[in-house]
């Protein structure tokens, strides 16, 4: 499954649409997610942003051995994009360290 988190853009063909971080996290917990593409600004910061998904994945990798899917950011918010991409790089480093024998 490929998950597309966004509140406005058209969902690309072959992707499952999610509008809120909790929806993405629920799907990640269930398993079978190969890739996620994240927007940051979802229209209601009280319900969360795409960065909340990055933080959840980072914690799950660090503390629970979660194997993350491929992750990308499609947000137009440049400062948030940089923050999210830095988080994804951290996840990739953590995941690589955890997979070493």
mmCIF file with all atom_site columns, C-alpha atoms in Angstrom:
data_model
loop_
_atom_site.group_PDB
_atom_site.id
_atom_site.type_symbol
_atom_site.label_atom_id
_atom_site.label_alt_id
_atom_site.label_comp_id
_atom_site.label_asym_id
_atom_site.label_entity_id
_atom_site.label_seq_id
_atom_site.pdbx_PDB_ins_code
_atom_site.Cartn_x
_atom_site.Cartn_y
_atom_site.Cartn_z
_atom_site.occupancy
_atom_site.B_iso_or_equiv
_atom_site.pdbx_formal_charge
_atom_site.auth_seq_id
_atom_site.auth_comp_id
_atom_site.auth_asym_id
_atom_site.auth_atom_id
_atom_site.pdbx_PDB_model_num
ATOM 1   C CA . UNK A 1 1   ? 0.000  0.000  0.000  1.00 0.00 ? 1   UNK A CA 1
ATOM 2   C CA . UNK A 1 2   ? 1.134  3.551  -0.731 1.00 0.00 ? 2   UNK A CA 1
ATOM 3   C CA . UNK A 1 3   ? -0.335 6.329  1.411  1.00 0.00 ? 3   UNK A CA 1
ATOM 4   C CA . UNK A 1 4   ? -0.789 9.932  0.281  1.00 0.00 ? 4   UNK A CA 1
ATOM 5   C CA . UNK A 1 5   ? -1.363 12.388 3.152  1.00 0.00 ? 5   UNK A CA 1
ATOM 6   C CA . UNK A 1 6   ? -2.879 15.618 1.867  1.00 0.00 ? 6   UNK A CA 1
ATOM 7   C CA . UNK A 1 7   ? -5.883 17.860 2.391  1.00 0.00 ? 7   UNK A CA 1
ATOM 8   C CA . UNK A 1 8   ? -6.128 19.475 -1.061 1.00 0.00 ? 8   UNK A CA 1
ATOM 9   C CA . UNK A 1 9   ? -4.130 17.866 -3.857 1.00 0.00 ? 9   UNK A CA 1
ATOM 10  C CA . UNK A 1 10  ? -5.513 15.120 -6.077 1.00 0.00 ? 10  UNK A CA 1
ATOM 11  C CA . UNK A 1 11  ? -4.467 11.662 -4.923 1.00 0.00 ? 11  UNK A CA 1
ATOM 12  C CA . UNK A 1 12  ? -2.163 10.012 -7.471 1.00 0.00 ? 12  UNK A CA 1
ATOM 13  C CA . UNK A 1 13  ? -3.412 6.808  -9.057 1.00 0.00 ? 13  UNK A CA 1
ATOM 14  C CA . UNK A 1 14  ? -2.493 3.749  -7.024 1.00 0.00 ? 14  UNK A CA 1
ATOM 15  C CA . UNK A 1 15  ? -2.231 5.634  -3.724 1.00 0.00 ? 15  UNK A CA 1
ATOM 16  C CA . UNK A 1 16  ? -4.518 5.463  -0.680 1.00 0.00 ? 16  UNK A CA 1
ATOM 17  C CA . UNK A 1 17  ? -5.665 8.880  0.505  1.00 0.00 ? 17  UNK A CA 1
ATOM 18  C CA . UNK A 1 18  ? -5.364 10.015 4.123  1.00 0.00 ? 18  UNK A CA 1
ATOM 19  C CA . UNK A 1 19  ? -6.350 13.421 5.454  1.00 0.00 ? 19  UNK A CA 1
ATOM 20  C CA . UNK A 1 20  ? -4.929 13.291 8.999  1.00 0.00 ? 20  UNK A CA 1
ATOM 21  C CA . UNK A 1 21  ? -1.778 11.963 10.696 1.00 0.00 ? 21  UNK A CA 1
ATOM 22  C CA . UNK A 1 22  ? -3.728 9.570  12.929 1.00 0.00 ? 22  UNK A CA 1
ATOM 23  C CA . UNK A 1 23  ? -5.108 7.840  9.818  1.00 0.00 ? 23  UNK A CA 1
ATOM 24  C CA . UNK A 1 24  ? -1.584 7.319  8.465  1.00 0.00 ? 24  UNK A CA 1
ATOM 25  C CA . UNK A 1 25  ? -0.286 6.060  11.815 1.00 0.00 ? 25  UNK A CA 1
ATOM 26  C CA . UNK A 1 26  ? -3.165 3.576  12.092 1.00 0.00 ? 26  UNK A CA 1
ATOM 27  C CA . UNK A 1 27  ? -2.304 2.202  8.635  1.00 0.00 ? 27  UNK A CA 1
ATOM 28  C CA . UNK A 1 28  ? 1.410  2.042  9.500  1.00 0.00 ? 28  UNK A CA 1
ATOM 29  C CA . UNK A 1 29  ? 0.626  0.100  12.674 1.00 0.00 ? 29  UNK A CA 1
ATOM 30  C CA . UNK A 1 30  ? -1.493 -2.352 10.677 1.00 0.00 ? 30  UNK A CA 1
ATOM 31  C CA . UNK A 1 31  ? 1.434  -3.095 8.346  1.00 0.00 ? 31  UNK A CA 1
ATOM 32  C CA . UNK A 1 32  ? 1.759  -3.537 4.609  1.00 0.00 ? 32  UNK A CA 1
ATOM 33  C CA . UNK A 1 33  ? 2.661  0.095  3.860  1.00 0.00 ? 33  UNK A CA 1
ATOM 34  C CA . UNK A 1 34  ? 5.424  0.324  1.256  1.00 0.00 ? 34  UNK A CA 1
ATOM 35  C CA . UNK A 1 35  ? 5.598  4.091  0.800  1.00 0.00 ? 35  UNK A CA 1
ATOM 36  C CA . UNK A 1 36  ? 4.161  7.305  2.192  1.00 0.00 ? 36  UNK A CA 1
ATOM 37  C CA . UNK A 1 37  ? 4.103  10.786 0.686  1.00 0.00 ? 37  UNK A CA 1
ATOM 38  C CA . UNK A 1 38  ? 3.459  13.571 3.169  1.00 0.00 ? 38  UNK A CA 1
ATOM 39  C CA . UNK A 1 39  ? 2.108  17.090 3.024  1.00 0.00 ? 39  UNK A CA 1
ATOM 40  C CA . UNK A 1 40  ? 2.816  19.249 6.079  1.00 0.00 ? 40  UNK A CA 1
ATOM 41  C CA . UNK A 1 41  ? -0.073 21.718 6.293  1.00 0.00 ? 41  UNK A CA 1
ATOM 42  C CA . UNK A 1 42  ? -3.363 19.840 6.494  1.00 0.00 ? 42  UNK A CA 1
ATOM 43  C CA . UNK A 1 43  ? -5.768 22.646 7.335  1.00 0.00 ? 43  UNK A CA 1
ATOM 44  C CA . UNK A 1 44  ? -6.036 22.113 11.111 1.00 0.00 ? 44  UNK A CA 1
ATOM 45  C CA . UNK A 1 45  ? -2.745 22.101 13.034 1.00 0.00 ? 45  UNK A CA 1
ATOM 46  C CA . UNK A 1 46  ? -4.645 20.994 16.149 1.00 0.00 ? 46  UNK A CA 1
ATOM 47  C CA . UNK A 1 47  ? -5.321 17.667 14.375 1.00 0.00 ? 47  UNK A CA 1
ATOM 48  C CA . UNK A 1 48  ? -1.700 17.483 13.318 1.00 0.00 ? 48  UNK A CA 1
ATOM 49  C CA . UNK A 1 49  ? 0.674  17.903 10.414 1.00 0.00 ? 49  UNK A CA 1
ATOM 50  C CA . UNK A 1 50  ? 2.708  15.617 8.225  1.00 0.00 ? 50  UNK A CA 1
ATOM 51  C CA . UNK A 1 51  ? 5.621  16.173 10.599 1.00 0.00 ? 51  UNK A CA 1
ATOM 52  C CA . UNK A 1 52  ? 3.673  14.286 13.283 1.00 0.00 ? 52  UNK A CA 1
ATOM 53  C CA . UNK A 1 53  ? 3.895  11.175 11.092 1.00 0.00 ? 53  UNK A CA 1
ATOM 54  C CA . UNK A 1 54  ? 7.662  11.642 10.731 1.00 0.00 ? 54  UNK A CA 1
ATOM 55  C CA . UNK A 1 55  ? 8.003  11.946 14.516 1.00 0.00 ? 55  UNK A CA 1
ATOM 56  C CA . UNK A 1 56  ? 5.908  8.815  15.108 1.00 0.00 ? 56  UNK A CA 1
ATOM 57  C CA . UNK A 1 57  ? 7.946  6.767  12.618 1.00 0.00 ? 57  UNK A CA 1
ATOM 58  C CA . UNK A 1 58  ? 11.223 8.010  14.119 1.00 0.00 ? 58  UNK A CA 1
ATOM 59  C CA . UNK A 1 59  ? 10.136 6.978  17.613 1.00 0.00 ? 59  UNK A CA 1
ATOM 60  C CA . UNK A 1 60  ? 8.793  3.609  16.404 1.00 0.00 ? 60  UNK A CA 1
ATOM 61  C CA . UNK A 1 61  ? 12.105 2.845  14.665 1.00 0.00 ? 61  UNK A CA 1
ATOM 62  C CA . UNK A 1 62  ? 14.229 3.955  17.622 1.00 0.00 ? 62  UNK A CA 1
ATOM 63  C CA . UNK A 1 63  ? 12.229 2.288  20.382 1.00 0.00 ? 63  UNK A CA 1
ATOM 64  C CA . UNK A 1 64  ? 10.332 -0.583 18.804 1.00 0.00 ? 64  UNK A CA 1
ATOM 65  C CA . UNK A 1 65  ? 12.367 -1.766 15.821 1.00 0.00 ? 65  UNK A CA 1
ATOM 66  C CA . UNK A 1 66  ? 9.704  -0.607 13.365 1.00 0.00 ? 66  UNK A CA 1
ATOM 67  C CA . UNK A 1 67  ? 10.795 -1.048 9.755  1.00 0.00 ? 67  UNK A CA 1
ATOM 68  C CA . UNK A 1 68  ? 9.828  2.194  7.989  1.00 0.00 ? 68  UNK A CA 1
ATOM 69  C CA . UNK A 1 69  ? 8.377  2.408  4.498  1.00 0.00 ? 69  UNK A CA 1
ATOM 70  C CA . UNK A 1 70  ? 9.917  4.645  1.841  1.00 0.00 ? 70  UNK A CA 1
ATOM 71  C CA . UNK A 1 71  ? 9.063  8.201  2.810  1.00 0.00 ? 71  UNK A CA 1
ATOM 72  C CA . UNK A 1 72  ? 8.845  11.404 0.796  1.00 0.00 ? 72  UNK A CA 1
ATOM 73  C CA . UNK A 1 73  ? 7.554  14.927 1.286  1.00 0.00 ? 73  UNK A CA 1
ATOM 74  C CA . UNK A 1 74  ? 5.413  16.839 -1.209 1.00 0.00 ? 74  UNK A CA 1
ATOM 75  C CA . UNK A 1 75  ? 4.680  19.917 0.942  1.00 0.00 ? 75  UNK A CA 1
ATOM 76  C CA . UNK A 1 76  ? 4.901  23.399 -0.556 1.00 0.00 ? 76  UNK A CA 1
ATOM 77  C CA . UNK A 1 77  ? 5.862  24.773 2.889  1.00 0.00 ? 77  UNK A CA 1
ATOM 78  C CA . UNK A 1 78  ? 9.639  25.032 2.367  1.00 0.00 ? 78  UNK A CA 1
ATOM 79  C CA . UNK A 1 79  ? 10.716 25.338 6.021  1.00 0.00 ? 79  UNK A CA 1
ATOM 80  C CA . UNK A 1 80  ? 8.438  22.465 7.056  1.00 0.00 ? 80  UNK A CA 1
ATOM 81  C CA . UNK A 1 81  ? 9.681  20.413 4.105  1.00 0.00 ? 81  UNK A CA 1
ATOM 82  C CA . UNK A 1 82  ? 13.290 20.858 5.268  1.00 0.00 ? 82  UNK A CA 1
ATOM 83  C CA . UNK A 1 83  ? 12.364 19.830 8.829  1.00 0.00 ? 83  UNK A CA 1
ATOM 84  C CA . UNK A 1 84  ? 10.467 16.763 7.600  1.00 0.00 ? 84  UNK A CA 1
ATOM 85  C CA . UNK A 1 85  ? 13.251 15.729 5.225  1.00 0.00 ? 85  UNK A CA 1
ATOM 86  C CA . UNK A 1 86  ? 15.793 16.039 8.063  1.00 0.00 ? 86  UNK A CA 1
ATOM 87  C CA . UNK A 1 87  ? 13.563 13.746 10.133 1.00 0.00 ? 87  UNK A CA 1
ATOM 88  C CA . UNK A 1 88  ? 13.388 11.234 7.287  1.00 0.00 ? 88  UNK A CA 1
ATOM 89  C CA . UNK A 1 89  ? 17.200 11.244 6.988  1.00 0.00 ? 89  UNK A CA 1
ATOM 90  C CA . UNK A 1 90  ? 17.376 10.554 10.729 1.00 0.00 ? 90  UNK A CA 1
ATOM 91  C CA . UNK A 1 91  ? 14.913 7.662  10.323 1.00 0.00 ? 91  UNK A CA 1
ATOM 92  C CA . UNK A 1 92  ? 17.015 6.233  7.493  1.00 0.00 ? 92  UNK A CA 1
ATOM 93  C CA . UNK A 1 93  ? 20.172 6.408  9.650  1.00 0.00 ? 93  UNK A CA 1
ATOM 94  C CA . UNK A 1 94  ? 18.422 4.804  12.622 1.00 0.00 ? 94  UNK A CA 1
ATOM 95  C CA . UNK A 1 95  ? 16.954 2.079  10.449 1.00 0.00 ? 95  UNK A CA 1
ATOM 96  C CA . UNK A 1 96  ? 20.359 1.322  8.887  1.00 0.00 ? 96  UNK A CA 1
ATOM 97  C CA . UNK A 1 97  ? 21.971 1.106  12.342 1.00 0.00 ? 97  UNK A CA 1
ATOM 98  C CA . UNK A 1 98  ? 19.231 -1.224 13.616 1.00 0.00 ? 98  UNK A CA 1
ATOM 99  C CA . UNK A 1 99  ? 19.625 -3.548 10.616 1.00 0.00 ? 99  UNK A CA 1
ATOM 100 C CA . UNK A 1 100 ? 23.393 -4.045 11.123 1.00 0.00 ? 100 UNK A CA 1
ATOM 101 C CA . UNK A 1 101 ? 24.296 -7.484 12.510 1.00 0.00 ? 101 UNK A CA 1
#
